[in-house]
XYZ file of C-alpha atoms in Angstrom:
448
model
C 70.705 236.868 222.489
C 70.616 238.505 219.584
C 74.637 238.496 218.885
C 74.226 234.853 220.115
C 72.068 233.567 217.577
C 74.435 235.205 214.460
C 77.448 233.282 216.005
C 75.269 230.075 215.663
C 74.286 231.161 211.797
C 77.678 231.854 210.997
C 79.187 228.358 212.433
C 76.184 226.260 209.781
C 77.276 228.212 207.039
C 81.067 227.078 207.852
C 80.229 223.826 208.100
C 78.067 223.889 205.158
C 80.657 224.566 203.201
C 83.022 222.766 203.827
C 80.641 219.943 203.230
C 79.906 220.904 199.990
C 83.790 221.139 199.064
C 84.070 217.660 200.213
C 81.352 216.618 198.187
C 82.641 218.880 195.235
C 86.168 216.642 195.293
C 84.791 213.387 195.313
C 82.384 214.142 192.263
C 85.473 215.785 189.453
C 87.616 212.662 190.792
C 90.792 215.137 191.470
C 91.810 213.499 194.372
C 95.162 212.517 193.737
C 95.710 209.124 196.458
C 92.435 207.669 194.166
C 94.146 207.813 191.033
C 97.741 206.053 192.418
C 95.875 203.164 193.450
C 93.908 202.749 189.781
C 96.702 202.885 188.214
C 99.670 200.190 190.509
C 97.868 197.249 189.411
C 98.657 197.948 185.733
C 102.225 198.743 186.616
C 102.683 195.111 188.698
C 101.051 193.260 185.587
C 104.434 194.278 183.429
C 107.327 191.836 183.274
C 110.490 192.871 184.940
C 112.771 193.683 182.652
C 115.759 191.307 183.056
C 112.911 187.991 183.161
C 114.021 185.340 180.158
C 112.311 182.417 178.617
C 112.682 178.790 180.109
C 115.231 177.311 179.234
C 114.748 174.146 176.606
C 114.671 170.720 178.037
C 118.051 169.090 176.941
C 118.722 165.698 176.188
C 121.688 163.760 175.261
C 122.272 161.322 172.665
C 124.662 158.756 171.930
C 125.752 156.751 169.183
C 129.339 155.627 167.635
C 131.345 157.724 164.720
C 129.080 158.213 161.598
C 130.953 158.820 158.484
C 128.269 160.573 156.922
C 126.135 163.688 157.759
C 123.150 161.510 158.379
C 123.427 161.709 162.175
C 124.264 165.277 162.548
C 120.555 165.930 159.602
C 118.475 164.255 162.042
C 119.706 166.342 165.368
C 119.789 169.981 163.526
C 116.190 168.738 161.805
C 114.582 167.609 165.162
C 115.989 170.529 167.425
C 114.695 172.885 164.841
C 110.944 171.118 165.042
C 111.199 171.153 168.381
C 112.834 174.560 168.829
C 112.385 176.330 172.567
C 111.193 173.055 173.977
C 113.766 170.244 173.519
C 117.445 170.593 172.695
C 119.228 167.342 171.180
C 123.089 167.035 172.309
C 125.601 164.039 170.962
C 127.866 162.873 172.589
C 130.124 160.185 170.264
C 131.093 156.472 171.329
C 134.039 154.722 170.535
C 134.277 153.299 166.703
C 134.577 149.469 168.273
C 131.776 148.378 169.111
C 132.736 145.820 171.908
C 133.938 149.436 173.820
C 130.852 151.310 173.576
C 128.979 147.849 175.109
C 131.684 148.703 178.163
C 131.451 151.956 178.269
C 127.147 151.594 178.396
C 127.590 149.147 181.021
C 130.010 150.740 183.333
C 127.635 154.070 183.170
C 124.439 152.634 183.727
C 125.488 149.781 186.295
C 126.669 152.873 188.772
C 123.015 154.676 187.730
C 124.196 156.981 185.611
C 122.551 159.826 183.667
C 124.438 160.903 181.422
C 123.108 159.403 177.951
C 119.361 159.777 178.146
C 118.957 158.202 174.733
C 121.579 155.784 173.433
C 122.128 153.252 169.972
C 122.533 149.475 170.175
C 124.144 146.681 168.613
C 121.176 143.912 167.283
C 122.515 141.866 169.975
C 122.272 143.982 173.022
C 118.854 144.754 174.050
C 118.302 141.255 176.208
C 121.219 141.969 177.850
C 120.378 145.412 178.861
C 116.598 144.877 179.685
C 117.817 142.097 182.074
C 120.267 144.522 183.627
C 117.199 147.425 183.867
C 119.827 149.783 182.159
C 116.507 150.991 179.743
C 112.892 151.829 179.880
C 110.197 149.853 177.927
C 108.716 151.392 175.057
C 105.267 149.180 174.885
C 103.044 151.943 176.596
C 104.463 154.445 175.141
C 104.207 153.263 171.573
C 100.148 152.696 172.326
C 99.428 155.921 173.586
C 100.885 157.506 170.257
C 98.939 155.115 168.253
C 102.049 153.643 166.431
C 102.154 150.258 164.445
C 104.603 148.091 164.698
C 103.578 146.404 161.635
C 105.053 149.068 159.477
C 108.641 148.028 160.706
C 110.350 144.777 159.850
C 109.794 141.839 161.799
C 113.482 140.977 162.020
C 114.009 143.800 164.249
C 111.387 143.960 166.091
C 112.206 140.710 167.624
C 115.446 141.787 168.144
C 114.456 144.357 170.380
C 111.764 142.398 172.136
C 112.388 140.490 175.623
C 109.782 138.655 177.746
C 107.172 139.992 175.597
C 108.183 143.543 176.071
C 109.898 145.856 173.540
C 112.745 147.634 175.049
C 114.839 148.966 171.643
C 113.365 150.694 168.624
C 114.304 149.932 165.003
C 116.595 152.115 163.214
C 118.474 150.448 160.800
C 118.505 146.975 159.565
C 121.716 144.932 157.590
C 120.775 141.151 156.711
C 122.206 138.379 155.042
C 121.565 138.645 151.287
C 122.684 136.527 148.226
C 124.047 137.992 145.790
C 125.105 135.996 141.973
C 126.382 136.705 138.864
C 123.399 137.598 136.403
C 125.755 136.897 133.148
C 126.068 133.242 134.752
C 122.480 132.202 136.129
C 119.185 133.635 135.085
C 118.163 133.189 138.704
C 118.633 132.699 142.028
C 117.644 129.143 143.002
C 115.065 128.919 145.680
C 116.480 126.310 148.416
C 119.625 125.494 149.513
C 119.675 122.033 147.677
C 118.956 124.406 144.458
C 121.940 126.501 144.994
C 124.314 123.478 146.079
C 123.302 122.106 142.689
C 123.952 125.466 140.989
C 126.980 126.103 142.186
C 128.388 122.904 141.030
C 127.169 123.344 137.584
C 128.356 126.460 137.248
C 131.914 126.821 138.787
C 134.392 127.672 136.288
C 132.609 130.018 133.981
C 133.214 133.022 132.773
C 136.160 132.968 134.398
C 135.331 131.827 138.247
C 137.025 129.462 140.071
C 134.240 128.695 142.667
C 130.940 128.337 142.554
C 129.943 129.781 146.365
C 131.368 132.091 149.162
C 130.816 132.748 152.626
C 132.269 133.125 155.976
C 132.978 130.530 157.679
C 135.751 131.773 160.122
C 135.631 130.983 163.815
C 134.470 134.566 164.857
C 130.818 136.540 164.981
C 130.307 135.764 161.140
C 130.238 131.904 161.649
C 127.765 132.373 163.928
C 125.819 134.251 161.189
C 126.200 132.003 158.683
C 125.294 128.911 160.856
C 121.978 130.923 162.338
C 120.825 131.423 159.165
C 120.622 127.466 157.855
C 119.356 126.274 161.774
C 116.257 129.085 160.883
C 116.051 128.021 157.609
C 115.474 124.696 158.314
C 113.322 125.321 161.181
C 115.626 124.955 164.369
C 116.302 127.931 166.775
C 118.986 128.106 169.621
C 116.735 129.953 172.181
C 112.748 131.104 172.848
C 111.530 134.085 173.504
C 112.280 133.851 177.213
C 116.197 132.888 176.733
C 115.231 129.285 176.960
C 118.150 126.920 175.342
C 115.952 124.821 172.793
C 119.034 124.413 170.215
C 119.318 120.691 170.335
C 116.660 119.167 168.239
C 116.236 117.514 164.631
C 115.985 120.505 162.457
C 119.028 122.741 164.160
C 120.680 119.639 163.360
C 119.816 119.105 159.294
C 120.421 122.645 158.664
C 123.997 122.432 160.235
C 124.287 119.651 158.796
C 123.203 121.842 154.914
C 125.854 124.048 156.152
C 128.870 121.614 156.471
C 128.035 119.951 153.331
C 128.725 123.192 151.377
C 131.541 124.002 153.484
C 133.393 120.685 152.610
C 132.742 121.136 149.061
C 133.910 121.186 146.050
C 133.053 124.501 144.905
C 134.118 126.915 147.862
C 137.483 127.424 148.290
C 139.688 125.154 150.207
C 140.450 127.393 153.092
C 137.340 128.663 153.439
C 137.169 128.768 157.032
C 139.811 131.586 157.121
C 137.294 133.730 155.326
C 135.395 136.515 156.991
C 133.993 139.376 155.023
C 136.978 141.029 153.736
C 138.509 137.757 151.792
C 135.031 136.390 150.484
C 133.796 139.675 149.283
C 137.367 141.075 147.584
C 137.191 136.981 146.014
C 133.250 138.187 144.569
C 134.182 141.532 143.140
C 137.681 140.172 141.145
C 135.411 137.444 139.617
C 136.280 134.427 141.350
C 132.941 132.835 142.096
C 129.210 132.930 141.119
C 127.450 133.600 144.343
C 128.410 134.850 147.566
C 126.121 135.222 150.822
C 127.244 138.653 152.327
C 125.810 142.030 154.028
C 124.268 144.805 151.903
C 127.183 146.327 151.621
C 128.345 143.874 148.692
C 125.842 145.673 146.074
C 127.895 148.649 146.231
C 130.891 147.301 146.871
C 130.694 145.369 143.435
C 129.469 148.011 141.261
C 132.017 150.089 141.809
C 134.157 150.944 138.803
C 137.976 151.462 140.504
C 137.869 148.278 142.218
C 135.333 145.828 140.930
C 135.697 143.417 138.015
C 131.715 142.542 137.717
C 130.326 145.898 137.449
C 126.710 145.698 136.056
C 126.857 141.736 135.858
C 125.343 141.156 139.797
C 122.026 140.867 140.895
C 121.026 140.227 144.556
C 118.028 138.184 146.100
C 116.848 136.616 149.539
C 119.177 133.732 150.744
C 117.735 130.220 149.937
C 115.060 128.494 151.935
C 115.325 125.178 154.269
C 112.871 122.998 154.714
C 110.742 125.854 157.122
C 111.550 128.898 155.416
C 114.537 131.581 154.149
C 116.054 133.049 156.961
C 118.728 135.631 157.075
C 120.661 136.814 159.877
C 119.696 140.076 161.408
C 122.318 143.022 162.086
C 121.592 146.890 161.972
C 120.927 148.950 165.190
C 118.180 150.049 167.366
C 117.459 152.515 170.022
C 116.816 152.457 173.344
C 116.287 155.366 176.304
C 117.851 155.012 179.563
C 115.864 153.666 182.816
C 117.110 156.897 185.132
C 117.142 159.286 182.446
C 115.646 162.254 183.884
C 113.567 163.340 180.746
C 111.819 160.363 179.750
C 109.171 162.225 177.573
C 111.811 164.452 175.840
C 113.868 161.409 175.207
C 110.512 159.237 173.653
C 110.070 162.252 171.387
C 113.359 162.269 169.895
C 113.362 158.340 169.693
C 109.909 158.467 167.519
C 111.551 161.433 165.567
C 114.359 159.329 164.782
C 113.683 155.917 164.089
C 110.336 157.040 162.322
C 109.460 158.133 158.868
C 111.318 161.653 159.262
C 114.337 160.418 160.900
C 114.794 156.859 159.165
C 114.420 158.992 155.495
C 117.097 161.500 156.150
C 119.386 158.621 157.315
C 118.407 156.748 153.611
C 119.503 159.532 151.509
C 122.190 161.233 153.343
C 123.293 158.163 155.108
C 122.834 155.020 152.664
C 121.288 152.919 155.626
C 118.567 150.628 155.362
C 115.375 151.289 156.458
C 113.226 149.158 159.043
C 110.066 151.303 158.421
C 108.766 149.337 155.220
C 106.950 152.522 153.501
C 109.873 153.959 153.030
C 111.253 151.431 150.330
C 108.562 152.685 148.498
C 109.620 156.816 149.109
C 110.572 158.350 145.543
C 113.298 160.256 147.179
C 114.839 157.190 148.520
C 115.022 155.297 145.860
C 115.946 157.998 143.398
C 119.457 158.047 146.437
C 119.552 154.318 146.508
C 118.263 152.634 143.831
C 118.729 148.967 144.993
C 115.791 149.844 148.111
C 113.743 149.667 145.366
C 114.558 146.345 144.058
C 111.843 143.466 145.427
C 114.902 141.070 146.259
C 116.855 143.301 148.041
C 113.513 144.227 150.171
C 112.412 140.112 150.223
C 115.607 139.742 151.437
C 115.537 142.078 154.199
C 112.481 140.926 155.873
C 113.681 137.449 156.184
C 115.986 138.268 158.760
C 115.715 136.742 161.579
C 117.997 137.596 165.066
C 120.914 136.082 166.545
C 119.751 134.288 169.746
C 118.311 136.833 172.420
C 119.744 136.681 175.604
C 120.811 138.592 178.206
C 124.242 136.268 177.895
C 124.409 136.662 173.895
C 128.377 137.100 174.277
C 128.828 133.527 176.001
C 126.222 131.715 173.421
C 128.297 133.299 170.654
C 131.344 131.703 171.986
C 129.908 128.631 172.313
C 128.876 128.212 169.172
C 131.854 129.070 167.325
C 133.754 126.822 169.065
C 131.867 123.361 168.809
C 130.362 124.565 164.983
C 133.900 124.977 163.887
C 134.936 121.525 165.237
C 132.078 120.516 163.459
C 133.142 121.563 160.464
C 136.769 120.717 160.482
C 135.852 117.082 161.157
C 136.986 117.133 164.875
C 133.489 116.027 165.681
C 129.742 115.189 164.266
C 127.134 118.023 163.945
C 124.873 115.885 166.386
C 127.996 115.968 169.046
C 128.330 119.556 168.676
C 124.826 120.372 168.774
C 124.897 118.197 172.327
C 127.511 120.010 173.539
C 126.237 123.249 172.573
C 122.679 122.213 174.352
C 124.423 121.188 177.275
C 127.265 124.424 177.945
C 124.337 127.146 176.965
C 122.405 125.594 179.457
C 125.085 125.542 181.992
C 125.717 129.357 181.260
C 122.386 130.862 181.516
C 122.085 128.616 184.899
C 124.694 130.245 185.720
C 124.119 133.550 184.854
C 120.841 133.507 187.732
């Protein structure tokens, strides 16, 4: 019993011990599978190694040649803003600009997606809209709180179709006058003013006419001739591609234009002139005014090939009965309906054709802006001096576009046809105007 009961004393004491060891580990915290399992987390929190940053979002632009560095500026100064999260790639057109149109077309027609963002002729954006080869800016130009009003007129209803905007304004050209400030004091206000002015003053200082233009059967006609149906009120379509050009005021301004056509004071063969023979006749002297793009203010100040250097001045073309009206050219961008970045794309489009973009192509590019605060930026006038004269500005906004449609090509064609039988005799203004009514009519009718 006895030898019994220190057996049983011995066994608690075992046991009592080996409880207390137990206890004594989990107290100091040296058990060893405790402190792995503190510690993985930490280690599955690190990055592996080999992980890299996302990749930017690339986009691709496309525009023809640029002679300058303007175009290349605005890429390298928007990728940089935007560095890690949108990369900006060109791709060049071709220099013509009838095979860019084809080249746009045969992409998007077949859905493509390889130009997200893309520039345009004045005289494109109808066309394209009513194709769905491009997205619609409207909503997007609300939600970023942009105004429209800031940008000239001319362009922005160049870009509009069926009350929707589908291009953005980048850079404007317009019909300007420009006259010889040794000759006239100023540039007469109407038509009828300059008719009279050119009269009186062909044959001094050396000219031998009094006005120049083109009046060529080509694109320019068609400039020329838009410019006195505006001016005196007439229009050739509405805003939804309607034919309205037959009625009493497209017919006196055409009827403005032929007068000074079969004048006196232009030169005989004046419909053979396009730009290149009426502005090479301004800059050798040979007439007080001319009616030409912006390009003629440089053009005749130029000392190794221009004759009237310091003696021209430049001002908005006459007005008609309604208003003055000048044709609209320049470009405009618009973003691809199945590009597959469409809020990348919008940011580059408000980076370029806004303040940033539209001042670096000023100053490093010589192009005309259609955001108005910017003709009165020190640093681009200080480049280009004549943005900062009123007449060359005036001038500007009173452009107006050629007719939008989605068939602009065929209404071209039209017109030069039956306006240069008009003014060669073969036929009255009213005829032509008929005619023209009745074959745009025909076209669009057929173009359903």
């Amino acid at each position: 019993m006895k030898n019994l009961k220190k057996v049983i004393a011995v066994l608690l004491a075992l046991t009592l011990s080996v409880s207390l060891a137990a206890c004594g580990q989990k107290q100091t915290g040296k058990q060893e599978p405790a402190q792995k399992q503190e510690t993985a987390p930490k280690t599955e929190e690190k990055a592996p190694a080999n992980e890299t940053k996302a990749e930017p979002v690339k986009i691709v632009y496309a525009r023809g040649m640029d002679a300058t560095k303007a175009n290349i500026n605005i890429i390298e100064a928007f990728n940089k803003k935007y560095e890690g999260k949108i990369k900006v790639e060109f791709v060049e057109m071709p220099s013509d600009t009838g095979k860019q149109h084809d080249q746009y077309v045969t992409s998007f027609s077949a859905g493509g997606t390889e130009y997200d963002v893309f520039d345009v002729d004045v005289i494109w954006p109808a066309e394209f809209a009513q194709a769905g080869y491009s997205l619609p800016l409207d909503k997007l130009i609300e939600k970023d709180g942009i105004n429209m009003d800031d940008y000239m007129k001319g362009q922005v209803a160049a870009g509009t179709f069926k009350g929707k905007l589908w291009a953005f304004p980048k850079f404007i050209d317009a019909g300007l006058l420009f006259y010889r400030k040794d000759i006239v004091d100023k540039a007469p206000a109407t038509w009828e003013e300059l008719i009279a002015a050119a009269k009186a003053n062909k044959g001094k200082n050396g000219t031998k006419f009094g006005y120049l233009m083109q009046a060529k059967q080509y694109e320019g006609l068609v400039c020329n001739a838009v410019e006195f149906i505006s001016a005196y009120g007439g229009s050739v379509v509405d805003g939804d591609g309607n034919i309205i050009i037959n009625s009493p005021q497209t017919i006196k301004g055409l009827k403005v234009m032929k007068e000074i056509v079969n004048s006196d004071f232009v030169p005989n063969n004046i419909t053979t002139f396009a730009e290149p023979e009426s502005h090479t006749a301004f800059i050798e002297g040979q007439s007080v005014f001319i009616r030409n793009w912006p390009y003629q203010w440089a053009l005749g100040n130029d000392e190794k090939q221009s004759k009237i250097v310091g003696k021209l001045a430049m001002a908005p073309l006459p007005k008609g009965d309604a208003r003055a009206a000048a044709t609209l050219g320049g470009w405009m961008t618009m973003i691809n309906k199945n590009t597959k970045h469409p809020e990348a794309a919008w940011e580059f489009v408000k980076f370029m054709c806004g303040p940033e973009g539209q001042k670096i192509s000023a100053i490093d590019g010589g192009l005309s802006p259609t955001y108005l605060p910017l003709y009165k930026d020190a640093d681009v006038i200080a480049k280009n001096p004549h943005m900062g004269d009123p007449g060359f500005v005036e001038g500007l906004k009173a452009a107006v576009p050629r007719p939008v449609s989605p068939i602009y090509p065929k209404l071209s064609e039209i017109m030069q046809i039956e306006i240069s039988k008009a003014l060669a005799g073969q036929q009255s203004v009213e005829d032509a105007v008929k005619k023209m009514d009745e074959q745009m009519k025909a076209a669009v009718a057929a173009a359903k």
